Short mmCIF file of C-alpha atoms in Angstrom, two decimals:
data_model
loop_
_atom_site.label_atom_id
_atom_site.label_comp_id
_atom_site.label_asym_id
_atom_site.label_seq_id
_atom_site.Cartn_x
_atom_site.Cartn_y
_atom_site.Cartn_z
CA UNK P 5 -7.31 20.54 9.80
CA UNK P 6 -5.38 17.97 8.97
CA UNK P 7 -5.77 15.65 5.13
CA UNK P 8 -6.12 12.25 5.42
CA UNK P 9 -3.37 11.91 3.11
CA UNK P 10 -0.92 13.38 5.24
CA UNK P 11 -2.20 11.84 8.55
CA UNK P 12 -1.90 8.23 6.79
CA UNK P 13 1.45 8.86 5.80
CA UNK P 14 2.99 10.35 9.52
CA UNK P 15 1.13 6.95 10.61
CA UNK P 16 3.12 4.85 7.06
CA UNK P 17 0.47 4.22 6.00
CA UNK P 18 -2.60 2.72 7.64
CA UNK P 19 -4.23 3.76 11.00
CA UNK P 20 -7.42 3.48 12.72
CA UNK P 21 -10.96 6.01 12.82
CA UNK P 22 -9.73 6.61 15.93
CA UNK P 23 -5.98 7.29 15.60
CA UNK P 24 -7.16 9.39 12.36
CA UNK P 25 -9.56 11.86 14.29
CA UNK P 26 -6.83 11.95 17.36
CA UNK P 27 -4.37 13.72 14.28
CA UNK P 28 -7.12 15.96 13.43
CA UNK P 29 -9.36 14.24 10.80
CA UNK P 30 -12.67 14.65 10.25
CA UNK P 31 -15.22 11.55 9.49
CA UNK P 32 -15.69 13.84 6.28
CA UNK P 33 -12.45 14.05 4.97
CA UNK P 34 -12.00 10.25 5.42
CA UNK P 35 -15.06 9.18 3.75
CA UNK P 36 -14.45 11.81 0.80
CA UNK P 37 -11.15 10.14 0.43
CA UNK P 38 -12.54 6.84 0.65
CA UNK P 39 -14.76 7.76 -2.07
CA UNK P 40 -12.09 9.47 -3.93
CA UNK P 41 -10.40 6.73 -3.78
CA UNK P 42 -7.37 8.15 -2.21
CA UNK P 43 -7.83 6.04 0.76
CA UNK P 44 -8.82 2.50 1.00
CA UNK P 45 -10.93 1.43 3.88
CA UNK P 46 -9.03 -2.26 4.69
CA UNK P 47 -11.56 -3.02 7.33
CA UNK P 48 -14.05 -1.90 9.67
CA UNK P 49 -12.42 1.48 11.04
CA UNK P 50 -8.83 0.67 9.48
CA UNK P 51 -7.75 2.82 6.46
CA UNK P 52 -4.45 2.91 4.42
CA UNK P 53 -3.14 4.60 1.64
CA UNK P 54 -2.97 2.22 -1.79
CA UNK P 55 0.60 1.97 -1.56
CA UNK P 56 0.86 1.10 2.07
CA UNK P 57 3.55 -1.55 3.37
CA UNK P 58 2.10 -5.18 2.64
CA UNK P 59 2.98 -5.90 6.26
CA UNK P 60 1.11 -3.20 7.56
CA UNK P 61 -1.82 -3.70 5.17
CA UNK P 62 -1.91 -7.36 6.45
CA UNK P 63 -1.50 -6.52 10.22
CA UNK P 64 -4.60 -3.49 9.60
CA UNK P 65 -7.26 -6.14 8.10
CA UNK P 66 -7.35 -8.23 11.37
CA UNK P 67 -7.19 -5.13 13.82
CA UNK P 68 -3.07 -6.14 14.54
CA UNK P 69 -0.32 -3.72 15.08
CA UNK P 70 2.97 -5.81 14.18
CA UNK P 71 5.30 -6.29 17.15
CA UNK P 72 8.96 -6.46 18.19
CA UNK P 73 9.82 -9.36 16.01
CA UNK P 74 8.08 -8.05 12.74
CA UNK P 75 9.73 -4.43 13.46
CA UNK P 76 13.68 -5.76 13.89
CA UNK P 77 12.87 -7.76 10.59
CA UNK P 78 11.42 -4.66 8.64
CA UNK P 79 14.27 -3.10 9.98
CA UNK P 80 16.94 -5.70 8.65
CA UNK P 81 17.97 -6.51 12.25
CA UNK P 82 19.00 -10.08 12.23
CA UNK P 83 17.78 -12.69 14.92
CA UNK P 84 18.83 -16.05 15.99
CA UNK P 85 18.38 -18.23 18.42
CA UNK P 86 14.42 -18.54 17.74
CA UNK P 87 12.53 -21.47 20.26
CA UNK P 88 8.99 -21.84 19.84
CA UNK P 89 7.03 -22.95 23.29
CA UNK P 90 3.63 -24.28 23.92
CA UNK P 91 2.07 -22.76 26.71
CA UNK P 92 -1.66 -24.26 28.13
CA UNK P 93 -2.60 -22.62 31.21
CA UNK P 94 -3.58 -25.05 34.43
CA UNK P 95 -7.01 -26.61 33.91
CA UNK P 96 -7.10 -25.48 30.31
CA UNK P 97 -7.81 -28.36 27.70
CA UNK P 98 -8.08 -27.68 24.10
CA UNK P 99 -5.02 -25.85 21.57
CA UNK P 100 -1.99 -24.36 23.79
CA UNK P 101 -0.59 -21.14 23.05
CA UNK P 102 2.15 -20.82 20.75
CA UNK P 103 5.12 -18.32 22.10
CA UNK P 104 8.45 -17.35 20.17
CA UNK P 105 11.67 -16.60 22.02
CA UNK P 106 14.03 -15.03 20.41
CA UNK P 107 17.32 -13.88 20.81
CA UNK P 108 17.32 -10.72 18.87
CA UNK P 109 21.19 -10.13 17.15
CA UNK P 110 21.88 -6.28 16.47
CA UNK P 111 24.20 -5.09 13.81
#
């Protein structure tokens, strides 16, 4: 069986219950790390190790996985070009929908 330790880190860092018991984790060996204090718990079924990417830490407290743009920019890929949209769907009335386009520039 798998530590939590080690699945956390294959994952860098934080991951889910779920993702956790998919690598081979038991509910045990993540609550005796939480209580060890090997693990945090960030939110309700999220868990990351203490020195866990801020960006990842932030993205695990509201349930997010970061996306495209966030991974070319931990990545040190450069973009340009970025337009930001508003989008409200026919019939909708209340806040639109904000969406980025970007023209991503590889090195």
């Amino acid at each position: 069986m798998q530590s939590v330790i080690d699945a956390l880190a294959v994952m860098g860092g934080v991951g889910t219950t779920n993702s956790l018991r998919l690598a081979g984790v038991s509910r045990r060996s993540i609550e005796a790390g939480v209580f060890a204090g090997t693990v945090q718990r960030v939110a309700r079924g999220v868990y990351a190790l203490p020195d866990a990417d801020p960006l990842l830490l932030h993205a695990g407290r509201h349930h997010a996985v970061p996306g495209c743009v966030t991974a070319l920019w931990q990545r040190g890929c450069g973009w340009s070009g970025v337009r930001k949209n508003r989008i409200l769907p026919p019939g909708m009335v209340g806040p639109s929908l904000a969406v980025w386009r970007i023209a991503a520039a590889f090195p």
